[in-house]
XYZ file of C-alpha atoms in Angstrom:
569
model
C -7.318 18.220 -48.246
C -7.654 20.879 -50.936
C -8.381 20.265 -54.631
C -4.725 20.420 -55.633
C -3.785 17.819 -53.074
C -6.736 15.645 -54.045
C -5.377 15.520 -57.577
C -2.177 14.036 -56.216
C -4.137 10.960 -55.129
C -3.706 8.981 -58.312
C -5.891 6.049 -57.417
C -8.715 8.013 -55.820
C -8.919 10.184 -58.929
C -9.019 7.109 -61.122
C -11.777 5.535 -59.033
C -13.809 8.749 -58.902
C -13.543 9.487 -62.623
C -14.048 5.938 -63.865
C -17.346 4.186 -64.394
C -16.256 1.392 -62.070
C -16.340 3.686 -59.038
C -18.847 1.684 -56.978
C -17.306 -1.770 -57.424
C -13.793 -0.381 -56.765
C -14.843 1.500 -53.656
C -16.788 -1.409 -52.250
C -13.562 -3.395 -52.023
C -12.200 -0.699 -49.702
C -15.360 -0.437 -47.653
C -14.868 -4.143 -46.964
C -11.605 -3.251 -45.231
C -13.162 -0.585 -43.019
C -12.665 2.473 -45.220
C -15.075 5.386 -44.934
C -16.067 7.829 -47.655
C -13.674 10.470 -46.320
C -10.741 8.071 -46.778
C -10.919 8.418 -50.551
C -9.624 11.984 -50.328
C -6.488 10.774 -48.524
C -3.276 9.622 -50.200
C -2.883 5.860 -50.424
C 0.573 4.969 -49.105
C 2.103 1.562 -49.607
C 4.175 0.034 -46.826
C 6.469 -2.600 -48.339
C 7.154 -4.660 -45.237
C 10.180 -6.937 -45.303
C 9.397 -8.494 -41.914
C 9.994 -12.225 -41.654
C 11.290 -14.745 -39.169
C 13.758 -16.087 -41.729
C 16.677 -14.042 -40.445
C 17.552 -11.722 -37.530
C 18.077 -8.976 -40.112
C 14.314 -8.949 -40.754
C 12.774 -10.422 -37.613
C 12.789 -6.993 -35.953
C 11.036 -5.112 -38.755
C 7.398 -5.445 -37.756
C 7.696 -2.835 -35.006
C 9.087 -0.409 -37.589
C 6.304 -1.145 -40.047
C 3.764 -0.595 -37.246
C 5.383 2.728 -36.356
C 5.345 3.767 -40.004
C 1.656 2.861 -40.322
C 0.881 4.998 -37.270
C 2.867 7.881 -38.758
C 1.040 7.631 -42.087
C -2.355 7.666 -40.403
C -1.437 10.559 -38.082
C -0.300 12.574 -41.101
C -3.579 11.992 -42.932
C -2.798 9.061 -45.199
C -4.101 5.527 -45.645
C -1.477 2.803 -45.102
C -1.645 -0.218 -47.371
C 0.709 -2.963 -46.272
C 2.172 -5.637 -48.515
C 5.034 -8.043 -48.046
C 8.398 -8.476 -49.708
C 10.566 -11.623 -49.426
C 14.137 -11.964 -48.226
C 16.999 -14.408 -48.440
C 19.590 -14.381 -45.670
C 23.068 -14.366 -47.162
C 24.567 -15.316 -43.819
C 22.345 -18.388 -43.554
C 22.534 -19.405 -47.229
C 26.301 -18.874 -47.525
C 28.134 -21.898 -48.903
C 24.942 -23.673 -49.978
C 22.938 -23.849 -53.202
C 20.546 -21.420 -51.519
C 23.167 -18.663 -51.825
C 22.401 -18.559 -55.546
C 18.969 -17.144 -54.709
C 20.347 -14.101 -52.900
C 20.933 -11.832 -55.882
C 17.802 -13.254 -57.482
C 15.877 -11.945 -54.460
C 17.018 -8.401 -55.295
C 15.067 -8.625 -58.528
C 12.076 -10.330 -56.902
C 11.857 -7.577 -54.260
C 12.058 -4.869 -56.926
C 9.361 -6.628 -58.933
C 7.127 -6.952 -55.848
C 7.331 -3.242 -55.077
C 6.855 -2.102 -58.662
C 3.941 -4.506 -59.124
C 2.076 -3.543 -55.957
C 2.647 0.205 -56.229
C 1.686 0.363 -59.890
C -0.986 -2.334 -59.811
C -2.744 -0.710 -56.854
C -1.982 2.809 -58.157
C -0.488 3.961 -54.869
C 0.374 7.592 -54.223
C 3.575 6.860 -52.326
C 5.526 4.000 -50.839
C 7.588 3.468 -47.701
C 9.921 0.483 -47.890
C 11.069 -1.258 -44.708
C 13.997 -3.641 -45.124
C 16.933 -5.159 -43.314
C 18.923 -7.867 -45.101
C 21.447 -7.196 -47.864
C 19.262 -7.419 -50.987
C 16.290 -5.676 -49.316
C 18.059 -2.386 -49.857
C 18.962 -2.410 -53.569
C 15.823 -4.373 -54.441
C 13.710 -1.854 -52.575
C 15.397 1.128 -54.194
C 15.117 -0.365 -57.678
C 11.385 -0.924 -57.153
C 11.003 2.605 -55.801
C 12.692 4.072 -58.875
C 10.729 1.989 -61.342
C 7.427 3.102 -59.797
C 8.658 6.692 -59.297
C 5.993 7.809 -56.847
C 7.082 9.694 -53.701
C 9.010 7.228 -51.585
C 11.296 6.792 -48.600
C 13.499 3.939 -47.403
C 13.364 2.847 -43.755
C 16.310 0.675 -42.740
C 15.638 -1.948 -40.090
C 18.852 -1.166 -38.242
C 22.131 -2.833 -37.455
C 22.681 -5.587 -34.928
C 24.427 -5.115 -31.608
C 27.781 -6.908 -31.226
C 28.120 -10.314 -29.617
C 30.784 -10.881 -26.982
C 33.130 -13.719 -26.052
C 36.344 -13.690 -24.021
C 36.485 -9.897 -24.030
C 36.128 -9.565 -27.797
C 33.254 -8.145 -29.841
C 31.793 -10.634 -32.311
C 29.815 -10.407 -35.543
C 28.797 -12.780 -38.338
C 32.228 -12.713 -39.987
C 33.766 -13.860 -36.700
C 32.042 -17.207 -37.209
C 33.322 -17.789 -40.746
C 36.858 -16.861 -39.719
C 36.587 -19.082 -36.642
C 35.820 -22.055 -38.902
C 39.103 -21.444 -40.723
C 40.975 -21.061 -37.429
C 39.479 -24.285 -36.146
C 40.402 -26.255 -39.265
C 43.961 -24.872 -39.016
C 44.214 -26.056 -35.405
C 44.284 -22.504 -34.030
C 40.916 -22.621 -32.238
C 39.326 -25.334 -30.107
C 35.998 -26.957 -30.909
C 34.614 -25.507 -27.671
C 35.610 -21.958 -28.582
C 34.198 -22.397 -32.096
C 30.849 -23.456 -30.634
C 30.785 -20.533 -28.180
C 31.590 -18.033 -30.950
C 28.864 -19.554 -33.097
C 26.329 -19.230 -30.256
C 27.272 -15.688 -29.214
C 28.110 -13.877 -32.476
C 24.526 -12.810 -33.221
C 22.891 -11.667 -29.965
C 19.564 -10.453 -31.358
C 17.759 -8.663 -34.163
C 19.360 -6.439 -36.758
C 21.600 -6.643 -39.819
C 25.246 -7.738 -39.779
C 27.177 -5.248 -37.680
C 30.226 -4.085 -39.636
C 30.342 -1.932 -42.752
C 29.141 -4.981 -44.620
C 26.593 -4.913 -47.441
C 23.456 -4.045 -45.435
C 25.035 -1.163 -43.534
C 26.896 -0.036 -46.656
C 23.664 0.242 -48.614
C 21.731 1.881 -45.782
C 24.511 4.475 -45.376
C 24.543 5.063 -49.120
C 20.767 5.576 -49.185
C 21.073 8.206 -46.484
C 23.762 9.942 -48.548
C 21.613 9.516 -51.657
C 18.863 11.516 -49.948
C 16.283 8.710 -49.818
C 16.406 8.071 -46.050
C 16.307 10.371 -43.052
C 19.566 11.694 -41.560
C 21.062 9.387 -38.888
C 18.655 6.542 -39.744
C 21.199 4.296 -41.469
C 23.347 3.399 -38.444
C 20.756 2.945 -35.708
C 20.612 -0.396 -33.888
C 17.409 -2.343 -34.429
C 16.803 -3.132 -30.724
C 16.887 0.572 -29.814
C 13.681 2.636 -29.677
C 15.085 5.323 -31.956
C 14.528 3.047 -34.971
C 10.774 3.115 -34.352
C 10.808 6.867 -33.835
C 12.702 7.268 -37.098
C 10.261 5.013 -38.954
C 7.328 7.109 -37.746
C 9.098 10.328 -38.667
C 9.931 8.863 -42.089
C 6.234 8.220 -42.722
C 5.333 11.814 -41.937
C 8.103 13.111 -44.197
C 6.770 10.882 -46.970
C 3.275 12.369 -46.676
C 4.804 15.815 -47.168
C 6.674 14.520 -50.214
C 3.367 13.254 -51.638
C 1.759 16.660 -51.067
C 4.720 18.338 -52.801
C 4.966 15.690 -55.529
C 8.654 15.080 -54.725
C 9.522 11.892 -56.596
C 12.533 9.530 -56.364
C 13.857 10.533 -59.783
C 13.914 14.151 -58.568
C 16.322 12.982 -55.852
C 18.305 10.123 -57.422
C 20.455 11.889 -60.002
C 24.002 11.474 -61.234
C 25.187 13.980 -58.626
C 23.368 12.262 -55.758
C 24.750 8.886 -56.845
C 28.207 10.480 -56.723
C 27.398 11.510 -53.143
C 26.346 7.970 -52.248
C 29.442 6.390 -53.790
C 31.657 8.985 -52.088
C 30.239 7.922 -48.714
C 30.752 4.252 -49.636
C 34.419 5.011 -50.308
C 34.811 7.121 -47.168
C 33.349 4.402 -44.936
C 35.178 1.444 -46.492
C 31.950 -0.138 -47.741
C 31.149 -3.425 -49.422
C 32.204 -4.491 -52.921
C 28.545 -5.365 -53.499
C 27.782 -1.649 -53.605
C 29.371 -1.524 -57.059
C 26.994 -4.122 -58.447
C 23.961 -2.623 -56.715
C 24.550 1.000 -57.657
C 25.003 0.005 -61.282
C 21.555 -1.575 -61.005
C 20.071 1.383 -59.106
C 21.398 3.850 -61.683
C 19.894 1.674 -64.411
C 16.501 1.750 -62.669
C 16.784 5.531 -62.286
C 17.826 5.895 -65.957
C 20.920 7.765 -64.815
C 24.113 7.358 -66.890
C 26.580 5.523 -64.661
C 29.320 3.021 -65.491
C 31.739 0.820 -63.625
C 34.511 3.309 -64.473
C 32.684 6.004 -62.490
C 33.525 4.128 -59.280
C 37.209 4.401 -60.096
C 36.776 8.115 -60.794
C 35.252 8.656 -57.336
C 37.787 6.361 -55.631
C 40.706 8.469 -56.762
C 39.429 11.610 -55.069
C 37.694 10.334 -51.890
C 39.824 8.962 -49.031
C 38.806 6.312 -46.499
C 38.118 8.219 -43.269
C 36.234 5.604 -41.209
C 37.936 2.781 -39.314
C 35.266 0.109 -39.735
C 35.130 -3.658 -40.065
C 35.809 -5.850 -41.970
C 39.325 -4.444 -42.459
C 39.106 -1.881 -39.629
C 38.284 -1.961 -35.929
C 34.777 -0.645 -35.345
C 31.130 -1.544 -35.979
C 28.166 0.457 -37.262
C 26.931 1.088 -33.710
C 30.265 2.796 -33.007
C 29.893 4.908 -36.133
C 26.438 5.976 -34.951
C 27.780 7.077 -31.571
C 30.569 9.001 -33.302
C 28.128 11.123 -35.315
C 26.814 8.750 -37.943
C 26.636 9.317 -41.669
C 25.793 13.050 -41.282
C 29.195 13.584 -39.669
C 30.924 11.615 -42.435
C 29.056 13.633 -45.042
C 29.898 16.951 -43.400
C 33.612 16.104 -43.382
C 33.371 15.380 -47.111
C 31.171 18.394 -47.845
C 33.504 20.799 -46.049
C 36.311 19.686 -48.384
C 34.241 19.943 -51.553
C 33.817 16.185 -51.940
C 29.998 16.164 -51.915
C 27.334 17.979 -53.909
C 25.566 20.040 -51.264
C 22.841 21.215 -53.633
C 21.284 17.769 -54.132
C 17.643 17.533 -53.050
C 16.690 14.987 -50.376
C 13.424 13.368 -49.274
C 13.215 15.877 -46.393
C 12.534 18.616 -48.935
C 15.871 20.184 -48.015
C 19.210 19.976 -49.787
C 22.148 17.966 -48.500
C 23.829 21.173 -47.308
C 20.693 22.290 -45.490
C 20.359 18.918 -43.748
C 23.987 19.119 -42.616
C 24.011 22.773 -41.551
C 24.032 21.930 -37.832
C 26.763 19.252 -38.109
C 30.323 20.364 -37.251
C 32.958 20.296 -39.983
C 35.342 18.354 -37.739
C 34.443 15.112 -35.915
C 34.451 15.033 -32.126
C 37.845 14.506 -30.524
C 36.559 11.860 -28.097
C 35.909 9.267 -30.819
C 38.219 7.279 -33.118
C 35.831 5.983 -35.771
C 35.599 9.031 -38.071
C 38.739 10.887 -39.090
C 39.417 14.156 -40.855
C 40.536 14.254 -44.475
C 44.025 15.300 -43.360
C 44.242 12.243 -41.117
C 42.587 9.705 -43.400
C 43.268 5.996 -43.058
C 43.966 5.853 -46.786
C 44.441 8.753 -49.178
C 42.260 7.109 -51.828
C 39.180 4.901 -51.739
C 39.290 1.160 -51.290
C 37.012 -0.222 -54.036
C 39.189 -0.462 -57.119
C 38.200 -1.505 -60.621
C 40.852 -3.860 -62.016
C 41.175 -4.524 -65.718
C 43.406 -6.680 -67.883
C 43.022 -9.687 -70.148
C 41.081 -11.491 -67.384
C 38.609 -8.648 -66.885
C 38.331 -6.359 -69.901
C 34.932 -5.149 -68.584
C 36.313 -4.735 -65.078
C 36.517 -6.554 -61.765
C 36.121 -5.263 -58.220
C 38.694 -5.474 -55.424
C 39.167 -4.035 -51.945
C 42.727 -2.782 -52.055
C 43.200 -1.039 -48.708
C 44.494 -2.624 -45.548
C 46.761 -5.083 -47.397
C 50.466 -5.283 -46.603
C 51.308 -6.270 -50.158
C 48.586 -5.532 -52.722
C 50.500 -7.293 -55.516
C 50.721 -11.024 -56.087
C 51.820 -13.236 -58.983
C 51.291 -16.925 -58.462
C 50.101 -20.241 -59.853
C 46.405 -20.662 -60.550
C 44.442 -23.150 -58.455
C 41.292 -23.623 -60.502
C 37.830 -24.561 -59.180
C 34.519 -24.631 -61.003
C 32.461 -24.510 -57.820
C 32.689 -23.047 -54.334
C 32.441 -26.270 -52.351
C 35.565 -27.904 -53.830
C 37.497 -24.669 -53.279
C 36.448 -24.524 -49.624
C 37.401 -28.170 -49.132
C 40.863 -27.525 -50.586
C 41.420 -24.704 -48.083
C 40.191 -26.706 -45.099
C 42.274 -29.709 -46.181
C 45.432 -27.573 -46.253
C 45.947 -27.905 -50.003
C 46.176 -24.149 -50.623
C 49.514 -22.570 -49.732
C 50.988 -19.088 -49.610
C 51.551 -17.665 -53.085
C 48.657 -19.500 -54.726
C 45.975 -17.643 -56.690
C 42.641 -19.401 -56.357
C 40.245 -19.164 -59.313
C 36.547 -19.756 -58.600
C 34.561 -19.600 -61.818
C 31.212 -20.395 -63.436
C 29.722 -18.506 -60.491
C 28.678 -15.307 -62.260
C 25.168 -13.987 -62.912
C 24.539 -16.546 -65.652
C 26.927 -19.276 -64.570
C 25.921 -19.606 -60.915
C 23.321 -18.694 -61.747
C 22.747 -15.837 -59.347
C 26.346 -14.806 -58.636
C 26.727 -16.310 -55.120
C 28.985 -14.800 -52.460
C 32.236 -16.455 -51.427
C 32.415 -15.674 -47.708
C 33.007 -19.290 -46.724
C 36.259 -19.661 -48.757
C 37.527 -16.159 -47.971
C 36.667 -16.523 -44.285
C 38.475 -19.861 -44.235
C 41.560 -18.264 -45.822
C 41.608 -15.514 -43.196
C 41.126 -18.036 -40.406
C 43.956 -20.176 -41.751
C 46.281 -17.169 -41.779
C 46.417 -17.003 -45.601
C 44.448 -13.798 -46.148
C 47.519 -11.732 -47.036
C 49.411 -14.381 -48.984
C 46.825 -16.146 -51.161
C 44.970 -14.430 -53.984
C 41.435 -15.320 -54.991
C 39.599 -14.250 -58.111
C 36.028 -15.100 -59.069
C 33.211 -14.154 -61.406
C 30.985 -14.512 -58.350
C 30.621 -11.995 -55.525
C 32.028 -11.460 -52.064
C 30.270 -10.807 -48.810
C 30.505 -7.294 -47.465
C 32.444 -8.939 -44.649
C 35.209 -10.148 -46.960
C 38.688 -8.679 -46.983
C 42.069 -9.857 -48.252
C 43.743 -10.283 -51.637
C 40.442 -11.017 -53.386
C 38.954 -9.872 -56.695
C 35.312 -10.457 -57.606
C 32.771 -9.595 -60.314
C 35.279 -10.648 -63.001
C 33.623 -9.731 -66.292
C 32.886 -11.134 -68.763
C 32.096 -14.211 -66.663
C 33.155 -17.749 -67.502
C 29.680 -18.863 -68.599
C 29.609 -16.025 -71.145
C 32.992 -16.994 -72.599
C 35.058 -14.631 -70.501
C 38.777 -15.323 -70.325
C 38.484 -16.604 -66.759
C 37.014 -19.752 -68.384
C 40.321 -20.499 -70.117
C 42.664 -20.494 -67.123
C 44.511 -23.790 -66.647
C 45.772 -25.185 -63.358
C 49.244 -23.776 -62.692
C 48.984 -20.785 -65.039
C 50.639 -17.615 -63.767
C 48.177 -14.912 -62.677
C 48.974 -11.389 -61.532
C 46.803 -9.281 -59.241
C 48.294 -5.787 -59.030
C 46.313 -3.213 -57.095
C 48.884 -0.514 -57.837
C 48.457 -0.852 -61.592
C 44.769 -1.873 -61.305
C 45.673 -5.011 -63.241
C 44.210 -8.516 -63.395
C 46.255 -10.513 -65.857
C 46.618 -14.093 -67.083
C 50.273 -14.359 -67.993
C 50.059 -16.261 -71.270
C 50.402 -15.053 -74.851
C 47.475 -13.790 -76.876
C 48.070 -16.645 -79.308
C 47.836 -19.240 -76.543
C 44.671 -17.644 -75.191
C 43.104 -17.636 -78.670
C 44.028 -21.307 -79.115
C 42.330 -22.224 -75.833
C 39.134 -20.511 -76.977
C 38.852 -22.591 -80.142
C 35.789 -24.804 -80.106
C 34.596 -23.570 -76.712
C 30.878 -23.827 -76.072
C 29.050 -22.512 -73.010
C 28.034 -25.072 -70.410
C 24.415 -26.156 -70.260
C 22.344 -24.056 -67.842
C 22.190 -25.500 -64.341
C 18.488 -24.681 -64.117
C 15.928 -25.080 -66.903
C 12.791 -23.964 -65.064
C 11.758 -21.429 -62.448
C 13.273 -18.256 -61.097
C 16.896 -19.384 -61.432
C 16.416 -20.252 -65.092
C 14.819 -16.856 -65.721
C 17.633 -15.072 -63.920
C 20.376 -16.969 -65.739
C 18.789 -16.316 -69.128
C 18.135 -12.594 -68.630
C 20.992 -11.413 -66.388
C 23.341 -8.822 -67.813
C 27.054 -8.784 -67.094
C 28.189 -7.886 -63.588
C 29.786 -4.824 -65.167
C 26.243 -3.676 -65.961
C 24.802 -4.520 -62.545
C 23.528 -8.030 -63.378
C 20.110 -6.496 -64.091
C 17.385 -8.455 -65.857
C 15.920 -5.698 -68.026
C 18.878 -4.467 -70.041
C 17.256 -4.921 -73.430
C 18.755 -2.073 -75.429
C 21.197 -4.328 -77.273
C 18.670 -7.035 -78.133
C 16.849 -7.230 -81.442
C 13.090 -7.763 -81.443
């Protein structure tokens, strides 16, 4: 490696120039390093492998492939672990409150290891929902050359001629409680829905974020929709490592790639693919980590100009493996680029621009597939992730508004201060068509941790109430959620948001046409209800939940923990 490239090795230069050279080097000799190794770039491998969840239990082979690629390209691989929480396993339990917390823990792990060990680059391997945004936030904080390697999607399960996925189970519970599905069928669906390793199979949060990272330019083309059990994931991981070494040599950093224009590209692909509501929260946090100006209103700006062109679950027909066969995210991006809906000049981790990466991809999708459509034949003329405002959400709330027969509802409030009582009311048949369920004190501070509501929404769908019952919450929804649901209501109840002052039976309007979320009482009545209100005592007084609840910003700001600009010190 020449002198210029040697200077890129931040840690080696520090060790060589400092007086502590011998003690520092001896630590590496203990791990089998030789003198020549100190001229090589030190590349971190943030390995999310665990046996906690199928999303992550197939990651070790990818980490091993990446290590091999780093070494073949002339780097030293330094492996460290990152934790994960499985949303699918924690859903409906107190453990779900640790999911969003894990995003911050993962980001902290990556920033701490990369900066503490003065690494020259980092390759992050992740699978489950919060692995992606947490990994990208850590990458951006450290801002050394980096690449994201997605663990891959799961293959579909199968029962009675139907493809299954994780959401099938939650909806089956609702069908069973409504007497529409036998106990035997429920058990068989539960056993067969997840056939092996990989992340949840629809355009849910994991696949939404992986697709967005590919569009962002931080992952290799085609890597975001591969299936974990297939060999191509390992090949892609190895190739990613070699691309990263080139980025180190060229000093191509994440903040050179993650710009306002590239975030617009990522959000455009989220809209085009019908992605998860969680992407709103996570890209607010990613933009914050990148120090890129980006607000919740920017999602609405992109939504209005980018149509939904992919027919994917949860509201559509197909899974991520089908999208991959149809041409993957490069084909989606080329459709958008050919119509002027992407910035083709954005730099990517490959060292090429978006347009250069897509040069070989046809403008029009293949005729023998039905997953990706043309702009002229879009499923919906505008995007699906709408930002609703009104007296219940002056900072904004997030709703999926496509695929609904009637995206307007006005009905009586059914108020719950926790998820479990709301789920019980659904399963006990106490929620009827026309109701608007209110689940509150579940926001970033109130939860704390802003848990997802897949159990109640899945139960509503299973009970046949998905189109006729509204649900609003200051918590989140799973990427697998669909229906007349509105999440991320901000300000949240625990911060004195107006959702805290809804009474049982109040009239609430959800209007996707007018982008309105409204409590239908007078301003005077609302002001009267606020008199003397004090926030509830924190649910946790020690540990990671207490820290999260104390520091978390509003959902409208990404629920980040380091938004200190408005605080006085």
